[in-house]
Tab-separated table of C-alpha atoms in Angstrom:
chain	number	residue	atom	x	y	z
A	1	GLN	CA	-88.082	108.454	-50.707
A	2	GLN	CA	-87.264	104.929	-49.653
A	3	PRO	CA	-88.667	103.352	-46.824
A	4	VAL	CA	-86.508	103.258	-43.705
A	5	GLN	CA	-85.836	99.842	-41.873
A	6	SER	CA	-85.098	99.556	-38.102
A	7	PRO	CA	-82.947	97.610	-36.761
A	8	GLN	CA	-79.617	97.293	-39.373
A	9	ALA	CA	-78.972	94.402	-38.164
A	10	VAL	CA	-79.827	91.769	-35.673
A	11	ILE	CA	-78.591	88.109	-33.855
A	12	LEU	CA	-80.938	85.870	-32.622
A	13	ARG	CA	-80.446	82.842	-30.801
A	14	GLU	CA	-82.550	79.503	-32.618
A	15	GLY	CA	-86.077	79.876	-31.085
A	16	GLU	CA	-86.026	83.631	-30.259
A	17	ASP	CA	-88.666	86.266	-31.600
A	18	ALA	CA	-87.579	89.134	-33.435
A	19	VAL	CA	-89.556	92.300	-35.093
A	20	ILE	CA	-87.813	94.244	-38.245
A	21	ASN	CA	-89.778	97.671	-38.629
A	22	CYS	CA	-90.404	99.549	-42.005
A	23	SER	CA	-91.688	103.055	-41.971
A	24	SER	CA	-92.377	105.334	-44.599
A	25	SER	CA	-92.783	109.339	-45.148
A	26	LYS	CA	-95.964	109.051	-48.077
A	27	ALA	CA	-99.195	107.332	-48.304
A	28	LEU	CA	-99.017	103.501	-48.788
A	29	TYR	CA	-101.175	101.483	-51.336
A	30	SER	CA	-98.879	98.080	-50.196
A	31	VAL	CA	-95.735	96.691	-48.219
A	32	HIS	CA	-93.837	93.928	-49.736
A	33	TRP	CA	-91.272	91.909	-47.346
A	34	TYR	CA	-88.567	90.055	-49.077
A	35	ARG	CA	-85.819	87.975	-47.851
A	36	GLN	CA	-82.183	87.822	-49.502
A	37	LYS	CA	-79.267	85.311	-49.018
A	38	HIS	CA	-75.882	86.521	-49.990
A	39	GLY	CA	-75.360	86.055	-54.035
A	40	GLU	CA	-79.291	85.069	-54.109
A	41	ALA	CA	-82.461	86.072	-55.467
A	42	PRO	CA	-84.935	87.770	-52.968
A	43	ILE	CA	-87.354	85.490	-52.236
A	44	PHE	CA	-91.161	86.719	-51.271
A	45	LEU	CA	-92.330	86.606	-48.125
A	46	MET	CA	-95.737	88.717	-47.993
A	47	ILE	CA	-97.591	91.305	-49.016
A	48	LEU	CA	-99.615	93.920	-46.851
A	49	LEU	CA	-102.313	95.668	-48.605
A	50	LYS	CA	-104.382	98.820	-47.652
A	51	GLY	CA	-107.709	97.388	-46.081
A	52	GLY	CA	-105.895	94.859	-44.328
A	53	GLU	CA	-105.341	92.040	-46.643
A	54	GLN	CA	-102.457	90.079	-46.580
A	55	LYS	CA	-100.672	87.418	-48.968
A	56	GLY	CA	-97.744	85.415	-47.786
A	57	HIS	CA	-96.457	82.237	-46.206
A	58	ASP	CA	-98.029	80.594	-43.328
A	59	LYS	CA	-95.062	80.887	-41.095
A	60	ILE	CA	-94.160	84.295	-41.579
A	61	SER	CA	-96.772	87.404	-39.974
A	62	ALA	CA	-96.633	90.863	-40.412
A	63	SER	CA	-98.645	94.047	-39.626
A	64	PHE	CA	-99.517	96.935	-41.600
A	65	ASN	CA	-100.447	100.386	-39.749
A	66	GLU	CA	-101.783	102.444	-42.741
A	67	LYS	CA	-102.629	105.738	-40.789
A	68	LYS	CA	-98.807	105.852	-39.211
A	69	GLN	CA	-97.313	104.213	-42.571
A	70	GLN	CA	-95.535	101.921	-41.199
A	71	SER	CA	-95.074	97.863	-41.365
A	72	SER	CA	-93.197	95.313	-38.762
A	73	LEU	CA	-92.039	91.926	-39.836
A	74	TYR	CA	-92.318	89.129	-37.083
A	75	LEU	CA	-89.602	86.555	-36.913
A	76	THR	CA	-91.597	83.693	-34.192
A	77	ALA	CA	-89.270	81.075	-32.846
A	78	SER	CA	-86.405	81.673	-35.592
A	79	GLN	CA	-84.943	79.102	-37.121
A	80	LEU	CA	-81.217	78.559	-38.747
A	81	SER	CA	-82.986	79.238	-42.224
A	82	TYR	CA	-84.402	82.506	-41.456
A	83	SER	CA	-80.652	83.807	-41.303
A	84	GLY	CA	-80.802	86.392	-44.018
A	85	THR	CA	-81.417	90.460	-45.141
A	86	TYR	CA	-84.963	91.542	-45.131
A	87	PHE	CA	-86.046	94.227	-47.165
A	88	CYS	CA	-89.310	96.134	-47.182
A	89	GLY	CA	-90.819	97.208	-50.339
A	90	THR	CA	-93.356	100.565	-50.781
A	91	ALA	CA	-95.766	100.988	-53.326
A	92	ASP	CA	-97.850	103.947	-53.383
A	93	SER	CA	-99.387	103.229	-57.029
A	94	TRP	CA	-99.170	100.841	-59.628
A	95	GLY	CA	-96.253	98.646	-58.016
A	96	LYS	CA	-92.951	100.138	-58.404
A	97	LEU	CA	-91.686	98.968	-55.305
A	98	GLN	CA	-88.900	101.103	-53.185
A	99	PHE	CA	-86.869	99.212	-51.114
A	100	GLY	CA	-85.071	100.110	-47.613
A	101	ALA	CA	-81.264	99.501	-47.001
A	102	GLY	CA	-82.344	96.058	-45.317
A	103	THR	CA	-81.879	94.169	-42.051
A	104	GLN	CA	-79.506	92.121	-41.742
A	105	VAL	CA	-80.917	88.691	-39.232
A	106	VAL	CA	-78.231	86.100	-38.087
A	107	VAL	CA	-79.702	82.962	-36.412
A	108	THR	CA	-77.183	80.893	-34.436
A	109	PRO	CA	-77.369	77.754	-33.013
B	1	GLY	CA	-91.811	76.005	-62.396
B	2	ALA	CA	-88.753	77.307	-63.722
B	3	GLY	CA	-88.253	80.912	-62.261
B	4	VAL	CA	-86.707	83.925	-63.384
B	5	SER	CA	-83.331	83.577	-65.026
B	6	GLN	CA	-80.352	85.996	-65.971
B	7	SER	CA	-77.129	85.433	-67.861
B	8	PRO	CA	-74.595	86.064	-67.138
B	9	ARG	CA	-74.461	85.694	-63.815
B	10	TYR	CA	-71.058	87.676	-63.739
B	11	LYS	CA	-69.502	89.976	-65.717
B	12	VAL	CA	-66.109	91.711	-65.839
B	13	ALA	CA	-65.987	94.954	-68.044
B	14	LYS	CA	-63.089	97.575	-68.890
B	15	ARG	CA	-64.013	101.150	-68.608
B	16	GLY	CA	-65.614	102.164	-71.955
B	17	GLN	CA	-66.859	98.811	-73.090
B	18	ASP	CA	-70.501	97.898	-73.742
B	19	VAL	CA	-72.421	95.577	-71.724
B	20	ALA	CA	-75.402	93.146	-72.611
B	21	LEU	CA	-77.687	91.481	-69.767
B	22	ARG	CA	-80.702	89.134	-70.535
B	23	CYS	CA	-83.500	88.527	-68.301
B	24	ASP	CA	-85.939	85.402	-68.827
B	25	PRO	CA	-89.171	86.481	-66.728
B	26	ILE	CA	-91.891	83.406	-65.879
B	27	SER	CA	-93.185	82.383	-68.600
B	28	GLY	CA	-97.133	84.484	-68.931
B	29	HIS	CA	-95.490	86.763	-66.699
B	30	VAL	CA	-96.856	90.597	-67.801
B	31	SER	CA	-94.454	92.652	-65.893
B	32	LEU	CA	-90.705	92.958	-66.009
B	33	PHE	CA	-88.309	95.009	-63.878
B	34	TRP	CA	-84.806	95.604	-63.837
B	35	TYR	CA	-83.420	96.516	-60.707
B	36	GLN	CA	-79.940	97.990	-59.378
B	37	GLN	CA	-78.741	96.774	-56.182
B	38	ALA	CA	-75.129	98.491	-54.671
B	39	LEU	CA	-73.297	96.325	-52.354
B	40	GLY	CA	-75.374	96.441	-48.361
B	41	GLN	CA	-78.437	98.454	-50.247
B	42	GLY	CA	-81.757	97.667	-51.479
B	43	PRO	CA	-82.742	97.267	-54.968
B	44	GLU	CA	-83.132	100.391	-56.732
B	45	PHE	CA	-85.894	100.538	-59.468
B	46	LEU	CA	-84.500	101.437	-63.076
B	47	THR	CA	-87.205	100.668	-65.706
B	48	TYR	CA	-90.735	98.647	-65.834
B	49	PHE	CA	-92.063	96.586	-68.819
B	50	GLN	CA	-95.777	95.668	-69.148
B	51	ASN	CA	-95.565	93.214	-72.232
B	52	GLU	CA	-93.417	94.600	-74.613
B	53	ALA	CA	-94.079	98.236	-73.355
B	54	GLN	CA	-91.760	100.403	-71.541
B	55	LEU	CA	-93.851	101.815	-69.002
B	56	ASP	CA	-91.738	103.505	-66.615
B	57	LYS	CA	-87.803	104.388	-67.074
B	58	SER	CA	-87.476	106.875	-64.599
B	59	GLY	CA	-84.741	105.138	-62.661
B	60	LEU	CA	-82.541	104.682	-65.756
B	61	PRO	CA	-79.119	106.776	-64.298
B	62	SER	CA	-78.226	108.233	-67.525
B	63	ASP	CA	-78.695	107.609	-71.066
B	64	ARG	CA	-76.001	104.596	-71.583
B	65	PHE	CA	-78.832	102.784	-69.968
B	66	PHE	CA	-81.172	101.241	-72.262
B	67	ALA	CA	-83.873	98.617	-71.889
B	68	GLU	CA	-86.099	96.257	-74.210
B	69	ARG	CA	-88.293	93.730	-74.524
B	70	PRO	CA	-89.486	93.886	-77.921
B	71	GLU	CA	-91.926	90.590	-78.135
B	72	GLY	CA	-93.143	90.860	-74.495
B	73	SER	CA	-90.793	88.296	-72.977
B	74	VAL	CA	-86.952	88.451	-72.547
B	75	SER	CA	-86.015	91.327	-71.696
B	76	THR	CA	-82.062	93.118	-72.338
B	77	LEU	CA	-80.321	95.923	-70.324
B	78	LYS	CA	-77.723	97.233	-72.469
B	79	ILE	CA	-75.077	99.340	-70.861
B	80	GLN	CA	-73.356	101.650	-73.175
B	81	ARG	CA	-69.674	103.083	-72.589
B	82	THR	CA	-69.581	101.349	-68.913
B	83	GLN	CA	-68.183	103.637	-65.938
B	84	GLN	CA	-67.194	102.237	-62.463
B	85	GLU	CA	-70.047	103.290	-60.751
B	86	ASP	CA	-72.098	100.934	-62.925
B	87	SER	CA	-70.703	98.056	-60.995
B	88	ALA	CA	-73.440	96.414	-59.185
B	89	VAL	CA	-75.848	93.522	-59.324
B	90	TYR	CA	-78.584	93.861	-61.644
B	91	LEU	CA	-81.765	91.912	-60.815
B	92	CYS	CA	-84.977	91.558	-63.102
B	93	ALA	CA	-88.080	90.438	-61.755
B	94	SER	CA	-91.376	89.508	-63.087
B	95	SER	CA	-94.966	89.663	-61.650
B	96	GLN	CA	-97.977	87.589	-62.851
B	97	LEU	CA	-99.990	90.764	-63.496
B	98	GLY	CA	-99.764	94.283	-65.121
B	99	GLY	CA	-99.231	98.021	-64.031
B	100	THR	CA	-102.389	98.818	-61.823
B	101	PHE	CA	-102.017	95.470	-59.567
B	102	PRO	CA	-99.216	96.707	-56.593
B	103	SER	CA	-100.767	93.841	-55.085
B	104	TYR	CA	-98.839	91.151	-56.976
B	105	GLU	CA	-95.512	89.949	-55.667
B	106	GLN	CA	-92.772	90.187	-57.794
B	107	TYR	CA	-90.456	87.017	-58.401
B	108	PHE	CA	-86.744	88.022	-58.592
B	109	GLY	CA	-83.820	86.280	-60.713
B	110	PRO	CA	-80.709	85.675	-59.279
B	111	GLY	CA	-79.053	88.267	-60.784
B	112	THR	CA	-75.868	89.636	-63.060
B	113	ARG	CA	-72.848	91.068	-61.016
B	114	LEU	CA	-71.454	93.853	-63.209
B	115	THR	CA	-67.727	94.984	-62.196
B	116	VAL	CA	-66.196	97.552	-64.160
B	117	THR	CA	-62.657	97.958	-64.189
């Protein structure tokens, strides 16, 4: 069952903050976040692992609540380059990811 | 270094034709995944290889879909007798290590946009 993302879309002005949420109905081993621009490959942003380990880019922050099976991605002081569709992928075992439907982010000048 | 590449980038097929989509993963990556992405949706898992072994093909929608990775590097996704519902972007991704390491990021290719008319 795919994770549920919210909101579906968000419009920001440059410099504003936003939070994207991802929740699953099943126990998770890891949560992966990707950003995809139109017509391009999804780009890896971050992995959050059960137990608290995180791997990703310095300018991106996220949280993973294992008990609630939820993750949040924080876009801080947004830049124009942050525009795109953000996907969370959840893994309960060997790495097979199930992706949410995506959150479209538009950052305006 | 070179990323994941896919070819062709665009493919138009008439209903009933067979198509073959190619994926060149990052050199040395053990795992290779195929996904199908419908318009406005996230990628959906199709199949997974660890080296040349196809360990999971549970996401393939029908027996018209077939994937191979004979030498553990390049992979081909073949769709026989294409139908309109096969129209989608087909993404390939590779990952450094195999199976029991869901902590490793997947690197995606740009995808092949298949349109079946």
